[in-house]
PDB file of C-alpha atoms in Angstrom:
ATOM      1  CA  UNK A   1      -0.034   0.107   0.178  1.00  0.00           C
ATOM      2  CA  UNK A   2       0.966   3.759  -0.452  1.00  0.00           C
ATOM      3  CA  UNK A   3       3.404   5.048   2.406  1.00  0.00           C
ATOM      4  CA  UNK A   4       4.182   8.995   2.383  1.00  0.00           C
ATOM      5  CA  UNK A   5       6.369  10.009   4.870  1.00  0.00           C
ATOM      6  CA  UNK A   6       6.598  14.065   5.753  1.00  0.00           C
ATOM      7  CA  UNK A   7       9.782  14.845   8.059  1.00  0.00           C
ATOM      8  CA  UNK A   8      10.978  18.046   9.082  1.00  0.00           C
ATOM      9  CA  UNK A   9      13.445  18.297  11.169  1.00  0.00           C
ATOM     10  CA  UNK A  10      13.899  21.639  12.503  1.00  0.00           C
ATOM     11  CA  UNK A  11      16.851  22.613  14.763  1.00  0.00           C
ATOM     12  CA  UNK A  12      16.195  25.598  16.979  1.00  0.00           C
ATOM     13  CA  UNK A  13      18.940  26.663  19.350  1.00  0.00           C
ATOM     14  CA  UNK A  14      17.573  29.643  21.552  1.00  0.00           C
ATOM     15  CA  UNK A  15      19.401  31.165  24.590  1.00  0.00           C
ATOM     16  CA  UNK A  16      17.483  32.019  27.577  1.00  0.00           C
ATOM     17  CA  UNK A  17      18.245  33.545  31.046  1.00  0.00           C
ATOM     18  CA  UNK A  18      18.705  30.353  33.814  1.00  0.00           C
ATOM     19  CA  UNK A  19      16.011  30.969  36.737  1.00  0.00           C
ATOM     20  CA  UNK A  20      18.748  29.291  38.907  1.00  0.00           C
ATOM     21  CA  UNK A  21      17.810  25.994  40.629  1.00  0.00           C
ATOM     22  CA  UNK A  22      18.581  21.745  39.989  1.00  0.00           C
ATOM     23  CA  UNK A  23      17.058  19.305  37.905  1.00  0.00           C
ATOM     24  CA  UNK A  24      18.056  20.217  34.603  1.00  0.00           C
ATOM     25  CA  UNK A  25      19.237  23.003  32.071  1.00  0.00           C
ATOM     26  CA  UNK A  26      16.668  25.556  31.638  1.00  0.00           C
ATOM     27  CA  UNK A  27      17.607  26.498  28.367  1.00  0.00           C
ATOM     28  CA  UNK A  28      15.771  24.756  24.740  1.00  0.00           C
ATOM     29  CA  UNK A  29      18.480  23.708  23.213  1.00  0.00           C
ATOM     30  CA  UNK A  30      16.643  21.908  19.844  1.00  0.00           C
ATOM     31  CA  UNK A  31      13.454  20.443  18.809  1.00  0.00           C
ATOM     32  CA  UNK A  32      12.254  18.477  15.645  1.00  0.00           C
ATOM     33  CA  UNK A  33       9.049  17.080  14.456  1.00  0.00           C
ATOM     34  CA  UNK A  34       7.920  14.471  11.972  1.00  0.00           C
ATOM     35  CA  UNK A  35       4.782  12.783  10.592  1.00  0.00           C
ATOM     36  CA  UNK A  36       3.904   9.538   8.586  1.00  0.00           C
ATOM     37  CA  UNK A  37       1.088   8.059   7.077  1.00  0.00           C
ATOM     38  CA  UNK A  38       0.024   4.624   5.995  1.00  0.00           C
ATOM     39  CA  UNK A  39      -2.356   2.206   4.624  1.00  0.00           C
ATOM     40  CA  UNK A  40      -1.665  -0.371   7.434  1.00  0.00           C
ATOM     41  CA  UNK A  41      -4.801  -2.329   7.755  1.00  0.00           C
ATOM     42  CA  UNK A  42      -6.090  -3.343  10.803  1.00  0.00           C
ATOM     43  CA  UNK A  43      -7.320  -1.739  14.249  1.00  0.00           C
ATOM     44  CA  UNK A  44      -6.844  -2.167  17.790  1.00  0.00           C
ATOM     45  CA  UNK A  45      -8.904  -0.268  20.880  1.00  0.00           C
ATOM     46  CA  UNK A  46      -5.788  -1.549  22.884  1.00  0.00           C
ATOM     47  CA  UNK A  47      -4.656   1.123  25.237  1.00  0.00           C
ATOM     48  CA  UNK A  48      -1.708  -0.305  26.346  1.00  0.00           C
ATOM     49  CA  UNK A  49      -0.636   0.702  29.916  1.00  0.00           C
ATOM     50  CA  UNK A  50      -1.886   3.820  31.398  1.00  0.00           C
ATOM     51  CA  UNK A  51       0.413   4.676  33.923  1.00  0.00           C
ATOM     52  CA  UNK A  52       2.123   8.526  33.715  1.00  0.00           C
ATOM     53  CA  UNK A  53       5.044   9.735  35.156  1.00  0.00           C
ATOM     54  CA  UNK A  54       4.669  13.234  37.198  1.00  0.00           C
ATOM     55  CA  UNK A  55       6.462  14.990  33.799  1.00  0.00           C
ATOM     56  CA  UNK A  56       4.337  13.053  30.934  1.00  0.00           C
ATOM     57  CA  UNK A  57       0.654  13.762  32.769  1.00  0.00           C
ATOM     58  CA  UNK A  58       2.271  17.411  33.387  1.00  0.00           C
ATOM     59  CA  UNK A  59       2.882  17.592  29.455  1.00  0.00           C
ATOM     60  CA  UNK A  60      -0.331  15.552  28.152  1.00  0.00           C
ATOM     61  CA  UNK A  61      -2.457  18.128  30.724  1.00  0.00           C
ATOM     62  CA  UNK A  62      -0.499  20.848  29.034  1.00  0.00           C
ATOM     63  CA  UNK A  63      -0.716  19.355  25.267  1.00  0.00           C
ATOM     64  CA  UNK A  64      -4.751  19.284  25.212  1.00  0.00           C
ATOM     65  CA  UNK A  65      -4.579  22.939  27.008  1.00  0.00           C
ATOM     66  CA  UNK A  66      -2.965  23.814  23.683  1.00  0.00           C
ATOM     67  CA  UNK A  67      -4.760  21.761  21.589  1.00  0.00           C
ATOM     68  CA  UNK A  68      -8.239  23.419  23.136  1.00  0.00           C
ATOM     69  CA  UNK A  69      -6.667  26.929  21.813  1.00  0.00           C
ATOM     70  CA  UNK A  70      -7.494  28.168  18.061  1.00  0.00           C
ATOM     71  CA  UNK A  71      -3.880  28.917  17.113  1.00  0.00           C
ATOM     72  CA  UNK A  72      -1.554  29.952  13.658  1.00  0.00           C
ATOM     73  CA  UNK A  73       1.196  27.696  13.439  1.00  0.00           C
ATOM     74  CA  UNK A  74       3.687  29.402  10.904  1.00  0.00           C
ATOM     75  CA  UNK A  75       1.187  30.703   8.513  1.00  0.00           C
ATOM     76  CA  UNK A  76      -1.368  27.587   9.028  1.00  0.00           C
ATOM     77  CA  UNK A  77      -4.647  28.478  10.954  1.00  0.00           C
ATOM     78  CA  UNK A  78      -5.911  25.883  13.450  1.00  0.00           C
ATOM     79  CA  UNK A  79      -9.135  25.434  15.038  1.00  0.00           C
ATOM     80  CA  UNK A  80      -9.439  24.469  18.735  1.00  0.00           C
ATOM     81  CA  UNK A  81      -8.755  20.325  18.136  1.00  0.00           C
ATOM     82  CA  UNK A  82     -10.534  17.607  20.248  1.00  0.00           C
ATOM     83  CA  UNK A  83      -7.758  16.217  23.673  1.00  0.00           C
ATOM     84  CA  UNK A  84      -6.095  13.810  22.468  1.00  0.00           C
ATOM     85  CA  UNK A  85      -6.177  10.357  24.612  1.00  0.00           C
ATOM     86  CA  UNK A  86      -3.336   8.743  26.397  1.00  0.00           C
ATOM     87  CA  UNK A  87      -1.857   5.553  24.671  1.00  0.00           C
ATOM     88  CA  UNK A  88       0.442   3.168  26.417  1.00  0.00           C
ATOM     89  CA  UNK A  89       2.368   1.761  23.357  1.00  0.00           C
ATOM     90  CA  UNK A  90       3.140   5.007  22.029  1.00  0.00           C
ATOM     91  CA  UNK A  91       4.224   6.071  25.241  1.00  0.00           C
ATOM     92  CA  UNK A  92       6.328   3.005  25.730  1.00  0.00           C
ATOM     93  CA  UNK A  93       8.140   4.236  22.059  1.00  0.00           C
ATOM     94  CA  UNK A  94       8.331   7.255  22.737  1.00  0.00           C
ATOM     95  CA  UNK A  95      10.087   6.636  26.095  1.00  0.00           C
ATOM     96  CA  UNK A  96      12.415   4.313  24.646  1.00  0.00           C
ATOM     97  CA  UNK A  97      13.521   6.915  22.373  1.00  0.00           C
ATOM     98  CA  UNK A  98      13.987   9.722  24.837  1.00  0.00           C
ATOM     99  CA  UNK A  99      16.052   7.588  26.594  1.00  0.00           C
ATOM    100  CA  UNK A 100      17.810   5.985  23.374  1.00  0.00           C
ATOM    101  CA  UNK A 101      18.807   9.362  22.414  1.00  0.00           C
ATOM    102  CA  UNK A 102      20.745  10.467  25.980  1.00  0.00           C
ATOM    103  CA  UNK A 103      22.327   7.059  25.839  1.00  0.00           C
ATOM    104  CA  UNK A 104      23.920   7.459  22.380  1.00  0.00           C
ATOM    105  CA  UNK A 105      24.177  10.694  22.651  1.00  0.00           C
ATOM    106  CA  UNK A 106      22.169  11.545  19.512  1.00  0.00           C
ATOM    107  CA  UNK A 107      19.054  13.986  18.661  1.00  0.00           C
ATOM    108  CA  UNK A 108      16.654  12.658  16.009  1.00  0.00           C
ATOM    109  CA  UNK A 109      13.556  11.289  14.842  1.00  0.00           C
ATOM    110  CA  UNK A 110      15.929   8.473  13.417  1.00  0.00           C
ATOM    111  CA  UNK A 111      17.791   6.787  15.387  1.00  0.00           C
ATOM    112  CA  UNK A 112      21.709   5.216  14.261  1.00  0.00           C
ATOM    113  CA  UNK A 113      20.169   1.960  13.972  1.00  0.00           C
ATOM    114  CA  UNK A 114      17.861   3.260  11.289  1.00  0.00           C
ATOM    115  CA  UNK A 115      14.377   3.026  13.168  1.00  0.00           C
ATOM    116  CA  UNK A 116      12.187   5.691  12.139  1.00  0.00           C
ATOM    117  CA  UNK A 117       9.472   6.834  14.558  1.00  0.00           C
ATOM    118  CA  UNK A 118       6.629   4.798  12.427  1.00  0.00           C
ATOM    119  CA  UNK A 119       8.863   1.477  12.776  1.00  0.00           C
ATOM    120  CA  UNK A 120       9.792   2.202  16.241  1.00  0.00           C
ATOM    121  CA  UNK A 121       5.912   2.477  17.102  1.00  0.00           C
ATOM    122  CA  UNK A 122       5.067  -0.612  15.688  1.00  0.00           C
ATOM    123  CA  UNK A 123       7.942  -2.525  17.592  1.00  0.00           C
ATOM    124  CA  UNK A 124       5.877  -1.228  20.978  1.00  0.00           C
ATOM    125  CA  UNK A 125       3.014  -2.797  20.286  1.00  0.00           C
ATOM    126  CA  UNK A 126       1.168   0.372  18.039  1.00  0.00           C
ATOM    127  CA  UNK A 127      -0.679  -1.755  15.560  1.00  0.00           C
ATOM    128  CA  UNK A 128      -3.447  -0.863  13.100  1.00  0.00           C
ATOM    129  CA  UNK A 129      -2.113   2.743  12.885  1.00  0.00           C
ATOM    130  CA  UNK A 130      -3.133   5.369   9.719  1.00  0.00           C
ATOM    131  CA  UNK A 131      -0.866   8.392  11.247  1.00  0.00           C
ATOM    132  CA  UNK A 132       2.037   8.573  13.341  1.00  0.00           C
ATOM    133  CA  UNK A 133       4.213  11.622  14.351  1.00  0.00           C
ATOM    134  CA  UNK A 134       6.227  12.704  16.569  1.00  0.00           C
ATOM    135  CA  UNK A 135       7.980  15.873  17.985  1.00  0.00           C
ATOM    136  CA  UNK A 136      11.284  15.741  20.001  1.00  0.00           C
ATOM    137  CA  UNK A 137      13.166  18.128  21.935  1.00  0.00           C
ATOM    138  CA  UNK A 138      16.058  18.521  24.179  1.00  0.00           C
ATOM    139  CA  UNK A 139      17.430  20.604  27.111  1.00  0.00           C
ATOM    140  CA  UNK A 140      14.104  21.502  27.802  1.00  0.00           C
ATOM    141  CA  UNK A 141      12.352  21.418  30.946  1.00  0.00           C
ATOM    142  CA  UNK A 142       8.916  20.282  32.335  1.00  0.00           C
ATOM    143  CA  UNK A 143       7.850  24.081  32.550  1.00  0.00           C
ATOM    144  CA  UNK A 144       8.936  25.378  29.207  1.00  0.00           C
ATOM    145  CA  UNK A 145       8.883  22.375  26.552  1.00  0.00           C
ATOM    146  CA  UNK A 146       5.615  22.501  25.467  1.00  0.00           C
ATOM    147  CA  UNK A 147       5.819  26.664  24.622  1.00  0.00           C
ATOM    148  CA  UNK A 148       8.748  25.295  22.620  1.00  0.00           C
ATOM    149  CA  UNK A 149       6.943  23.092  20.775  1.00  0.00           C
ATOM    150  CA  UNK A 150       4.371  25.918  20.091  1.00  0.00           C
ATOM    151  CA  UNK A 151       6.548  28.372  19.304  1.00  0.00           C
ATOM    152  CA  UNK A 152       7.851  26.193  16.174  1.00  0.00           C
ATOM    153  CA  UNK A 153       5.843  25.701  13.157  1.00  0.00           C
ATOM    154  CA  UNK A 154       6.435  22.644  12.276  1.00  0.00           C
ATOM    155  CA  UNK A 155       5.933  20.846  15.864  1.00  0.00           C
ATOM    156  CA  UNK A 156       2.874  23.031  16.683  1.00  0.00           C
ATOM    157  CA  UNK A 157       1.433  21.941  13.399  1.00  0.00           C
ATOM    158  CA  UNK A 158       1.662  18.396  14.945  1.00  0.00           C
ATOM    159  CA  UNK A 159       0.728  19.170  17.964  1.00  0.00           C
ATOM    160  CA  UNK A 160      -2.882  21.278  16.886  1.00  0.00           C
ATOM    161  CA  UNK A 161      -3.303  18.207  13.648  1.00  0.00           C
ATOM    162  CA  UNK A 162      -7.109  17.297  14.289  1.00  0.00           C
ATOM    163  CA  UNK A 163      -6.134  13.568  12.758  1.00  0.00           C
ATOM    164  CA  UNK A 164      -4.110  12.858  15.130  1.00  0.00           C
ATOM    165  CA  UNK A 165      -6.138  11.111  18.013  1.00  0.00           C
ATOM    166  CA  UNK A 166      -3.977   9.716  20.535  1.00  0.00           C
ATOM    167  CA  UNK A 167      -0.268  10.320  22.412  1.00  0.00           C
ATOM    168  CA  UNK A 168       2.570   8.803  24.465  1.00  0.00           C
ATOM    169  CA  UNK A 169       4.818  11.006  25.823  1.00  0.00           C
ATOM    170  CA  UNK A 170       8.311  10.165  26.697  1.00  0.00           C
ATOM    171  CA  UNK A 171      10.882  12.368  29.131  1.00  0.00           C
ATOM    172  CA  UNK A 172      14.279  11.187  29.923  1.00  0.00           C
ATOM    173  CA  UNK A 173      16.576  13.342  32.383  1.00  0.00           C
ATOM    174  CA  UNK A 174      20.251  12.033  32.091  1.00  0.00           C
ATOM    175  CA  UNK A 175      23.385  14.371  33.564  1.00  0.00           C
ATOM    176  CA  UNK A 176      26.492  14.567  31.870  1.00  0.00           C
ATOM    177  CA  UNK A 177      24.491  13.986  28.100  1.00  0.00           C
ATOM    178  CA  UNK A 178      25.089  17.224  25.845  1.00  0.00           C
ATOM    179  CA  UNK A 179      21.611  18.204  26.766  1.00  0.00           C
ATOM    180  CA  UNK A 180      20.560  16.702  30.001  1.00  0.00           C
ATOM    181  CA  UNK A 181      17.076  16.397  29.436  1.00  0.00           C
ATOM    182  CA  UNK A 182      14.814  14.685  26.121  1.00  0.00           C
ATOM    183  CA  UNK A 183      11.261  14.905  25.201  1.00  0.00           C
ATOM    184  CA  UNK A 184       9.581  12.778  22.798  1.00  0.00           C
ATOM    185  CA  UNK A 185       5.679  12.989  21.817  1.00  0.00           C
ATOM    186  CA  UNK A 186       4.421  10.305  19.622  1.00  0.00           C
ATOM    187  CA  UNK A 187       1.330  10.543  18.168  1.00  0.00           C
ATOM    188  CA  UNK A 188      -1.218   8.052  16.366  1.00  0.00           C
ATOM    189  CA  UNK A 189      -4.612   7.511  15.050  1.00  0.00           C
ATOM    190  CA  UNK A 190      -6.112   4.566  14.604  1.00  0.00           C
TER     191      UNK A 190
END
C-alpha cells in the first residue's frame, strides 16, 4: 500500500536566562517534528499501559490545553482540536526513544540503527495505525518544553493536527549528556 512519510527536522537554538535551581538545564536547545501516514490495515482499541510519570502527565495536560485553543502555526491557522488520549504503546515508543537519544548521545527522529518513528511505534505494539507523528525536544524543562513546541511552526502543526487522536510521551533526564533532558511526543491515529 501507499506510504507517505513527511519529515521536518527543525533544530532550534535559543539562549534564555536561567532562573537557577536544580533538575537540569533551563535553556531550550533543540526540537524536531515528523509525521508519517500509512495504509496499514487492522485496528486495535487497546490503549496499553496507562501509567504516566509526573512529567508525562504535566505534558499531556499542557498538550490538551494547547489543542483546546485556536492558534496559528507559522502561516497555517488551526481551530481548536479535540483532546488526545493517552496510549501506552505510543508512550513505550516515546520513552524508549528519549532514553536512546540520551544514552547514545544523538538527537534525531531516526535512531543510529535507522529506525523511524513509525517503525518504533510498530515495534512497541501500536498496531493498525493510519497516521503517526512525532515531536522531539532536548534541553527543555517540563515548564518550557510545550511552549518550545508551540513556538515552532512544524511542531505546533503536529500538536494541533486534528487527525491525530492518541499520544504517548517520553521524558529522560540524564546528567552529563549533551542536553540533559530529552522529550518525545509520539502521536497516532488508528
